[in-house]
Short mmCIF file of C-alpha atoms in Angstrom, two decimals:
data_model
loop_
_atom_site.label_atom_id
_atom_site.label_comp_id
_atom_site.label_asym_id
_atom_site.label_seq_id
_atom_site.Cartn_x
_atom_site.Cartn_y
_atom_site.Cartn_z
CA UNK R 256 -51.35 -52.77 42.62
CA UNK R 257 -49.60 -54.52 39.03
CA UNK R 258 -46.49 -53.18 37.21
CA UNK R 259 -49.23 -52.89 34.44
CA UNK R 260 -51.63 -50.15 37.19
CA UNK R 261 -48.29 -48.05 37.99
CA UNK R 262 -47.03 -47.83 34.80
CA UNK R 263 -50.84 -46.26 33.24
CA UNK R 264 -51.59 -44.16 35.94
CA UNK R 265 -48.36 -42.28 35.64
CA UNK R 266 -48.94 -42.07 31.95
CA UNK R 267 -52.23 -40.85 32.96
CA UNK R 268 -51.11 -38.68 35.59
CA UNK R 269 -48.04 -37.41 33.24
CA UNK R 270 -51.58 -36.63 30.62
CA UNK R 271 -53.02 -34.50 32.89
CA UNK R 272 -56.19 -36.41 33.74
CA UNK R 273 -58.15 -35.87 36.52
CA UNK R 274 -57.79 -37.87 39.81
CA UNK R 275 -60.80 -39.56 39.10
CA UNK R 276 -60.32 -39.80 35.11
CA UNK R 277 -57.18 -41.12 35.98
CA UNK R 278 -58.85 -43.91 38.49
CA UNK R 279 -61.52 -44.63 35.45
CA UNK R 280 -59.30 -45.09 32.96
CA UNK R 281 -57.54 -47.52 35.04
CA UNK R 282 -60.59 -49.71 35.87
CA UNK R 283 -61.63 -49.77 32.02
CA UNK R 284 -58.13 -50.27 30.71
CA UNK R 285 -57.78 -53.88 33.08
CA UNK R 286 -61.22 -54.41 32.23
CA UNK R 287 -60.03 -54.05 28.76
CA UNK R 288 -56.47 -55.34 28.76
CA UNK R 289 -58.17 -58.82 29.70
CA UNK R 290 -60.25 -59.17 26.87
CA UNK R 291 -59.56 -61.10 23.69
CA UNK R 292 -58.88 -58.94 21.56
CA UNK R 293 -56.71 -56.14 23.52
CA UNK R 294 -53.85 -56.34 25.94
CA UNK R 295 -51.80 -54.23 28.61
CA UNK R 296 -48.80 -52.65 25.94
CA UNK R 297 -51.78 -51.96 23.47
CA UNK R 298 -53.66 -50.15 26.58
CA UNK R 299 -50.33 -48.79 27.75
CA UNK R 300 -49.57 -47.69 24.18
CA UNK R 301 -52.59 -45.94 23.48
CA UNK R 302 -52.01 -43.51 27.00
CA UNK R 303 -48.75 -42.76 25.50
CA UNK R 304 -50.52 -41.22 22.70
CA UNK R 305 -53.22 -39.54 24.33
CA UNK R 306 -50.35 -38.10 26.86
CA UNK R 307 -48.67 -36.75 23.51
CA UNK R 308 -52.23 -35.69 21.90
CA UNK R 309 -53.22 -33.76 25.27
CA UNK R 310 -50.15 -32.11 26.13
CA UNK R 311 -49.33 -30.67 22.85
CA UNK R 312 -52.69 -29.56 22.44
CA UNK R 313 -53.05 -27.55 26.37
CA UNK R 314 -49.24 -26.31 25.18
CA UNK R 315 -50.64 -24.95 21.40
CA UNK R 316 -53.71 -24.55 21.24
CA UNK R 317 -53.71 -26.15 17.93
CA UNK R 318 -51.95 -22.92 17.14
CA UNK R 319 -49.61 -23.33 13.93
CA UNK R 320 -47.95 -20.65 14.73
CA UNK R 321 -47.11 -21.82 18.44
CA UNK R 322 -46.54 -24.94 17.07
CA UNK R 323 -43.78 -24.10 14.74
CA UNK R 324 -42.21 -21.95 17.33
CA UNK R 325 -42.32 -24.37 19.93
CA UNK R 326 -41.02 -27.28 17.63
CA UNK R 327 -37.99 -25.48 16.32
CA UNK R 328 -36.99 -24.31 19.83
CA UNK R 329 -36.74 -27.73 20.94
CA UNK R 330 -35.07 -28.29 17.58
CA UNK R 331 -32.61 -26.02 17.59
CA UNK R 332 -32.47 -27.58 21.71
CA UNK R 333 -31.78 -30.93 19.75
CA UNK R 334 -28.99 -29.67 17.39
CA UNK R 335 -26.98 -27.97 20.19
CA UNK R 336 -26.84 -31.69 21.96
CA UNK R 337 -25.72 -33.73 18.22
CA UNK R 338 -23.32 -30.84 18.36
CA UNK R 339 -22.15 -31.13 21.93
CA UNK R 340 -19.52 -34.15 20.57
CA UNK R 341 -18.01 -31.42 18.27
CA UNK R 342 -18.26 -28.68 20.65
CA UNK R 343 -16.27 -31.49 23.09
CA UNK R 344 -13.34 -32.79 20.83
CA UNK R 345 -13.05 -28.38 19.71
CA UNK R 346 -12.87 -28.12 23.32
CA UNK R 347 -10.42 -30.60 24.21
CA UNK R 348 -7.70 -30.02 20.88
CA UNK R 349 -7.75 -25.77 22.26
CA UNK R 350 -7.86 -26.45 25.55
CA UNK R 351 -10.29 -24.66 26.65
CA UNK R 352 -12.55 -26.18 28.75
CA UNK R 353 -13.51 -22.92 30.51
CA UNK R 354 -15.26 -22.03 27.11
CA UNK R 355 -17.08 -25.09 25.90
CA UNK R 356 -18.49 -24.63 29.63
CA UNK R 357 -19.57 -21.03 29.03
CA UNK R 358 -20.94 -22.20 26.09
CA UNK R 359 -22.47 -25.03 26.49
CA UNK R 360 -24.90 -24.22 29.73
CA UNK R 361 -25.84 -21.38 29.30
CA UNK R 362 -27.32 -21.93 25.71
CA UNK R 363 -28.95 -25.51 26.90
CA UNK R 364 -30.97 -23.27 29.36
CA UNK R 365 -31.86 -20.56 27.21
CA UNK R 366 -32.65 -22.85 24.63
CA UNK R 367 -35.36 -25.16 26.31
CA UNK R 368 -38.68 -24.14 26.29
CA UNK R 369 -39.46 -25.19 29.88
CA UNK R 370 -37.07 -26.02 33.45
CA UNK R 371 -38.23 -29.30 32.20
CA UNK R 372 -36.71 -29.63 28.88
CA UNK R 373 -33.94 -27.46 30.38
CA UNK R 374 -33.41 -30.48 32.22
CA UNK R 375 -34.22 -33.60 29.37
CA UNK R 376 -31.64 -31.21 27.61
CA UNK R 377 -28.84 -31.73 29.95
CA UNK R 378 -29.19 -35.04 30.19
CA UNK R 379 -29.04 -35.75 26.97
CA UNK R 380 -25.87 -33.83 26.93
CA UNK R 381 -24.84 -35.90 29.81
CA UNK R 382 -26.12 -39.06 27.96
CA UNK R 383 -23.81 -38.04 24.86
CA UNK R 384 -21.03 -37.35 27.61
CA UNK R 385 -21.04 -40.91 28.39
CA UNK R 386 -20.51 -42.29 25.16
CA UNK R 387 -17.87 -39.69 24.36
CA UNK R 388 -16.77 -41.38 28.20
CA UNK R 389 -16.45 -44.58 26.92
CA UNK R 390 -15.04 -44.19 23.58
CA UNK R 391 -12.09 -41.81 24.83
CA UNK R 392 -11.11 -45.05 27.70
CA UNK R 393 -12.90 -42.40 30.68
CA UNK R 394 -9.54 -40.34 30.27
CA UNK R 395 -10.76 -37.15 30.08
CA UNK R 396 -11.21 -35.14 33.08
CA UNK R 397 -13.73 -33.46 30.66
CA UNK R 398 -16.46 -35.23 30.19
CA UNK R 399 -16.34 -36.15 33.91
CA UNK R 400 -17.06 -32.27 35.15
CA UNK R 401 -19.84 -32.35 31.97
CA UNK R 402 -21.63 -35.23 33.49
CA UNK R 403 -20.99 -34.23 37.05
CA UNK R 404 -22.80 -30.69 35.82
CA UNK R 405 -25.43 -32.45 33.98
CA UNK R 406 -26.34 -34.41 36.44
CA UNK R 407 -26.10 -31.62 39.27
CA UNK R 408 -28.50 -30.06 37.34
CA UNK R 409 -30.62 -32.82 37.03
CA UNK R 410 -30.54 -33.07 41.28
CA UNK R 411 -30.95 -29.60 41.71
CA UNK R 412 -34.04 -29.39 40.32
CA UNK R 413 -36.95 -27.28 41.28
CA UNK R 414 -39.97 -28.71 43.62
CA UNK R 415 -43.24 -28.49 41.36
CA UNK R 416 -41.97 -29.56 38.66
CA UNK R 417 -39.64 -32.07 39.87
CA UNK R 418 -42.37 -33.98 41.20
CA UNK R 419 -44.40 -33.91 37.94
CA UNK R 420 -41.97 -35.15 36.17
CA UNK R 421 -39.70 -37.42 38.45
CA UNK R 422 -41.49 -40.54 35.63
CA UNK R 423 -40.02 -38.99 32.66
CA UNK R 424 -36.79 -38.48 34.36
CA UNK R 425 -36.14 -41.51 36.28
CA UNK R 426 -37.21 -43.05 32.27
CA UNK R 427 -34.18 -40.84 30.77
CA UNK R 428 -31.81 -41.89 33.50
CA UNK R 429 -32.46 -45.38 32.49
CA UNK R 430 -31.80 -44.94 30.04
CA UNK R 431 -28.22 -42.97 30.12
CA UNK R 432 -27.15 -46.09 32.07
CA UNK R 433 -28.08 -48.65 29.34
CA UNK R 434 -27.00 -46.44 26.06
CA UNK R 435 -23.80 -46.11 28.35
CA UNK R 436 -23.15 -49.76 29.00
CA UNK R 437 -24.05 -50.62 25.33
CA UNK R 438 -21.55 -47.89 24.61
CA UNK R 439 -18.97 -49.75 26.92
CA UNK R 440 -19.49 -52.65 25.81
CA UNK R 441 -18.58 -51.64 22.29
CA UNK R 442 -15.64 -49.63 23.19
CA UNK R 443 -14.29 -53.25 24.55
CA UNK R 444 -15.44 -55.20 21.91
CA UNK R 445 -14.84 -52.67 19.08
CA UNK R 446 -13.43 -49.36 19.32
CA UNK R 447 -14.19 -47.90 16.50
CA UNK R 448 -17.99 -48.77 16.86
CA UNK R 449 -19.10 -46.14 18.69
CA UNK R 450 -18.54 -42.59 16.74
CA UNK R 451 -20.95 -44.29 14.10
CA UNK R 452 -23.14 -44.46 16.24
CA UNK R 453 -23.44 -41.71 18.16
CA UNK R 454 -23.88 -40.12 14.66
CA UNK R 455 -26.61 -42.44 13.48
CA UNK R 456 -28.63 -41.49 16.64
CA UNK R 457 -28.00 -37.94 16.09
CA UNK R 458 -28.95 -37.79 12.59
CA UNK R 459 -30.76 -40.54 12.05
CA UNK R 460 -33.06 -42.28 14.58
CA UNK R 461 -33.51 -39.00 16.93
CA UNK R 462 -35.44 -37.59 13.96
CA UNK R 463 -36.89 -39.70 12.98
CA UNK R 464 -38.29 -41.44 15.77
CA UNK R 465 -39.09 -37.66 16.16
CA UNK R 466 -40.91 -37.31 12.98
CA UNK R 467 -43.29 -40.45 13.27
CA UNK R 468 -44.04 -39.15 17.30
CA UNK R 469 -45.30 -36.85 15.36
CA UNK R 470 -48.41 -37.46 14.52
CA UNK R 471 -49.74 -37.48 18.04
CA UNK R 472 -47.04 -34.06 19.34
CA UNK R 473 -46.35 -31.98 15.98
CA UNK R 474 -44.01 -29.82 18.00
CA UNK R 475 -41.99 -33.12 17.79
CA UNK R 476 -42.36 -33.66 14.02
CA UNK R 477 -40.88 -29.69 13.43
CA UNK R 478 -38.22 -30.39 15.94
CA UNK R 479 -36.71 -33.29 14.16
CA UNK R 480 -37.34 -31.46 10.77
CA UNK R 481 -35.04 -28.36 12.49
CA UNK R 482 -32.57 -30.98 13.86
CA UNK R 483 -31.96 -32.84 10.15
CA UNK R 484 -31.98 -29.46 8.66
CA UNK R 485 -29.07 -27.69 11.40
CA UNK R 486 -27.53 -31.23 10.93
CA UNK R 487 -26.74 -31.01 7.09
CA UNK R 488 -28.15 -27.48 6.36
CA UNK R 489 -24.39 -26.66 7.96
CA UNK R 490 -21.77 -25.73 4.89
CA UNK R 491 -17.96 -25.90 5.33
CA UNK R 492 -15.65 -23.82 2.72
CA UNK R 493 -14.37 -26.30 0.95
CA UNK R 494 -18.49 -28.16 0.71
CA UNK R 495 -19.05 -24.64 -0.64
CA UNK R 496 -15.79 -24.95 -2.97
CA UNK R 497 -17.65 -28.18 -4.47
CA UNK R 498 -20.81 -26.50 -5.28
CA UNK R 499 -19.00 -23.94 -6.64
CA UNK R 500 -17.44 -26.11 -8.78
CA UNK R 501 -14.44 -25.76 -6.92
CA UNK R 502 -13.47 -29.47 -8.40
CA UNK R 503 -13.54 -31.18 -4.58
CA UNK R 504 -16.21 -34.55 -5.00
CA UNK R 505 -19.82 -32.85 -5.54
CA UNK R 506 -21.35 -36.14 -4.65
CA UNK R 507 -21.74 -36.33 -0.78
CA UNK R 508 -22.77 -32.44 -0.90
CA UNK R 509 -25.27 -33.03 -3.31
CA UNK R 510 -26.82 -36.40 -1.35
CA UNK R 511 -26.89 -33.98 1.54
CA UNK R 512 -29.58 -31.65 -0.01
CA UNK R 513 -31.39 -34.40 -1.24
CA UNK R 514 -31.54 -35.81 2.78
CA UNK R 515 -32.50 -32.33 3.98
CA UNK R 516 -34.79 -31.26 1.65
CA UNK R 517 -36.60 -34.60 2.14
CA UNK R 518 -36.66 -34.59 5.11
CA UNK R 519 -37.98 -31.15 5.11
CA UNK R 520 -40.95 -32.16 2.44
CA UNK R 521 -41.42 -35.11 4.79
CA UNK R 522 -41.51 -33.24 8.13
CA UNK R 523 -43.37 -30.95 6.54
CA UNK R 524 -46.25 -33.27 6.06
CA UNK R 525 -46.30 -34.96 9.08
CA UNK R 526 -46.89 -30.99 11.03
CA UNK R 527 -49.45 -30.22 8.75
CA UNK R 528 -51.36 -33.53 8.99
CA UNK R 529 -50.65 -33.36 13.33
CA UNK R 530 -52.02 -30.17 13.09
CA UNK R 531 -55.24 -30.99 11.74
CA UNK R 532 -55.62 -33.95 12.96
CA UNK R 533 -55.86 -31.63 16.52
CA UNK R 534 -57.71 -29.94 15.28
CA UNK R 535 -60.85 -32.32 14.42
CA UNK R 536 -62.54 -34.77 16.99
CA UNK U 263 -63.80 -26.70 15.19
CA UNK U 264 -67.15 -25.76 13.40
CA UNK U 265 -69.98 -28.07 12.34
CA UNK U 266 -69.37 -29.55 8.76
CA UNK U 267 -65.85 -30.37 10.25
CA UNK U 268 -66.30 -34.33 9.53
CA UNK U 269 -65.85 -36.43 12.90
CA UNK U 270 -62.95 -38.52 13.29
CA UNK U 271 -64.34 -42.44 13.09
CA UNK U 272 -64.15 -43.16 16.89
CA UNK U 273 -65.89 -40.27 17.92
CA UNK U 274 -68.96 -40.67 15.79
CA UNK U 275 -69.53 -43.54 16.70
CA UNK U 276 -69.03 -42.23 20.43
CA UNK U 277 -71.45 -39.75 19.82
CA UNK U 278 -73.25 -42.58 18.49
CA UNK U 279 -73.16 -45.22 21.30
CA UNK U 280 -75.33 -42.17 23.65
CA UNK U 281 -77.55 -41.18 21.32
CA UNK U 282 -79.74 -44.42 22.84
CA UNK U 283 -78.84 -43.08 26.89
CA UNK U 284 -76.17 -42.40 29.36
CA UNK U 285 -73.49 -45.04 29.70
CA UNK U 286 -69.85 -45.94 31.79
CA UNK U 287 -66.16 -45.70 29.96
CA UNK U 288 -66.31 -49.44 29.55
CA UNK U 289 -70.24 -49.30 28.73
CA UNK U 290 -69.08 -47.05 26.01
CA UNK U 291 -66.45 -49.52 24.73
CA UNK U 292 -68.76 -52.43 24.45
CA UNK U 293 -71.32 -50.49 22.21
CA UNK U 294 -68.93 -49.20 20.06
CA UNK U 295 -68.09 -52.51 19.31
CA UNK U 296 -70.85 -53.35 19.02
CA UNK U 297 -72.45 -51.37 16.63
CA UNK U 298 -69.16 -50.80 14.21
CA UNK U 299 -70.21 -54.92 13.66
CA UNK U 300 -66.34 -55.28 15.64
CA UNK U 301 -64.62 -53.10 13.19
CA UNK U 302 -63.99 -49.93 15.84
CA UNK U 303 -62.08 -51.23 19.21
CA UNK U 304 -61.59 -48.35 21.63
CA UNK U 305 -58.28 -48.40 23.93
CA UNK U 306 -59.16 -46.53 26.62
CA UNK U 307 -56.34 -44.17 26.00
CA UNK U 308 -57.95 -43.20 22.85
CA UNK U 309 -61.71 -43.66 24.77
CA UNK U 310 -60.81 -41.29 26.94
CA UNK U 311 -58.66 -38.31 25.32
CA UNK U 312 -61.74 -38.51 22.85
CA UNK U 313 -64.35 -38.16 26.31
CA UNK U 314 -62.06 -34.93 27.06
CA UNK U 315 -62.20 -33.38 24.06
CA UNK U 316 -66.12 -33.92 23.81
CA UNK U 317 -66.82 -32.95 27.06
CA UNK U 318 -64.36 -29.70 26.87
CA UNK U 319 -66.59 -28.81 23.88
CA UNK U 320 -69.88 -29.72 25.52
CA UNK U 321 -70.85 -31.66 23.28
CA UNK U 322 -70.97 -34.93 26.12
CA UNK U 323 -72.04 -34.47 29.90
CA UNK U 324 -71.44 -36.12 33.08
CA UNK U 325 -74.72 -38.03 33.92
CA UNK U 326 -73.86 -39.55 37.25
CA UNK U 327 -71.99 -41.62 39.40
CA UNK U 328 -73.23 -45.03 39.90
CA UNK U 329 -71.57 -48.24 41.78
CA UNK U 330 -72.77 -51.78 41.94
CA UNK U 331 -70.07 -53.53 43.00
CA UNK U 332 -66.65 -52.95 42.08
CA UNK U 333 -65.45 -49.02 41.95
CA UNK U 334 -68.10 -45.77 41.36
CA UNK U 335 -68.40 -45.81 37.31
CA UNK U 336 -69.36 -42.19 35.80
CA UNK U 337 -71.81 -42.19 33.43
CA UNK U 338 -71.75 -40.02 30.49
CA UNK U 339 -74.93 -38.87 28.28
CA UNK U 340 -75.24 -37.03 24.97
CA UNK U 341 -75.82 -33.01 25.82
CA UNK U 342 -77.89 -31.61 23.40
CA UNK U 343 -75.50 -29.94 21.34
CA UNK U 344 -73.82 -33.29 21.09
CA UNK U 345 -77.15 -34.76 19.35
CA UNK U 346 -77.31 -31.78 16.85
CA UNK U 347 -73.70 -32.42 16.26
CA UNK U 348 -74.30 -36.02 15.17
CA UNK U 349 -77.32 -34.77 13.71
CA UNK U 350 -75.53 -32.10 10.94
CA UNK U 351 -72.58 -35.49 10.23
CA UNK U 352 -75.26 -37.92 9.68
CA UNK U 353 -76.98 -34.89 6.97
CA UNK U 354 -73.07 -34.77 5.95
CA UNK U 355 -73.07 -38.61 5.27
CA UNK U 356 -76.64 -39.28 3.81
CA UNK U 357 -75.39 -36.09 0.96
CA UNK U 358 -72.38 -38.11 0.33
CA UNK U 359 -74.00 -40.71 -0.38
CA UNK U 360 -76.32 -40.14 -2.08
CA UNK U 361 -73.89 -38.96 -4.88
CA UNK U 362 -71.94 -41.63 -4.44
CA UNK U 363 -75.55 -43.46 -5.30
CA UNK U 364 -76.44 -41.19 -8.64
CA UNK U 365 -73.30 -41.92 -9.81
CA UNK U 366 -73.04 -45.29 -9.60
CA UNK U 367 -76.48 -45.41 -11.25
CA UNK U 368 -77.40 -47.69 -7.65
CA UNK U 369 -81.23 -47.13 -6.93
CA UNK U 370 -81.75 -46.14 -3.11
CA UNK U 371 -82.79 -47.96 -0.17
#
């Protein structure tokens, strides 16, 4: 078996195709990939699209309310992950690691829609932890504890979900390693690089990517919208004072509001279009 | 899905390809490309996603499994419900065509 065969079969299994259909898909994808107008990457990408659509349809049956509820819950979990660096900083400043552990662990498990998603959430927290570890030069024992808890949670996973999600876990683990290496490199080259990078990932790239993939799985479009609302819609006292003409600079707050409104509109359109797309043959 | 919902283009061509007789997956891909003059090229993922939905909706069914020199191949065929669905799509497209021709002042062919 080639690497293409293995990747395709894993994706087809993740999509939920029966074993018979997995074999047929592989045979046809091999022939198609060898043709002049296709290729292995295009074939693999088409199976990724198939998987996103089938999994979403299976979970929601194309029902708009179920789609919204699942997307919003996933968005809440992602927003929690985006907030983790702030929680870490605050709990370190107030020397309350127990509070942090009590807050983050149950929240992640409660917000995640499934055991699988709980693990992904915790893994994402570990990613942020690695970046935070790189930023602080590895001296923060609290972040190390977080990482240990996160990876411990992943390893403990119960039998069947663990087996069926093994492929996703391996991809996610590789992502953590790659991000950690990049963050470490960035810290060595320029210590000021890492924190803005985390913010760009959390507030820009991740929601935008989810919105694009939301064309195939509308739950992700809803999740992306929730993240942006959570990220830009949280106003502190200074923001409210600026909005009510308290003398502070109103520009950044208005910019955030505009960004939020545009993203909500884009998210609503993407979700609606994806739900309709799923309803048609 | 109701009968008046327009079919997506790949689905329209998959049903059309099966209208002339049973075909296996790769056969459908080739037939669709030929019928559409090379305009619609199905990837394997798109084809099997469509087959999964069409089979679930009872528009396509398994006609049998054949084996030549390669691996066993499942042949798919259009069900009577699939044929009716394709015919209703055809009627919808013909209505649209008639309207557009009238508006443009063109003669029907």
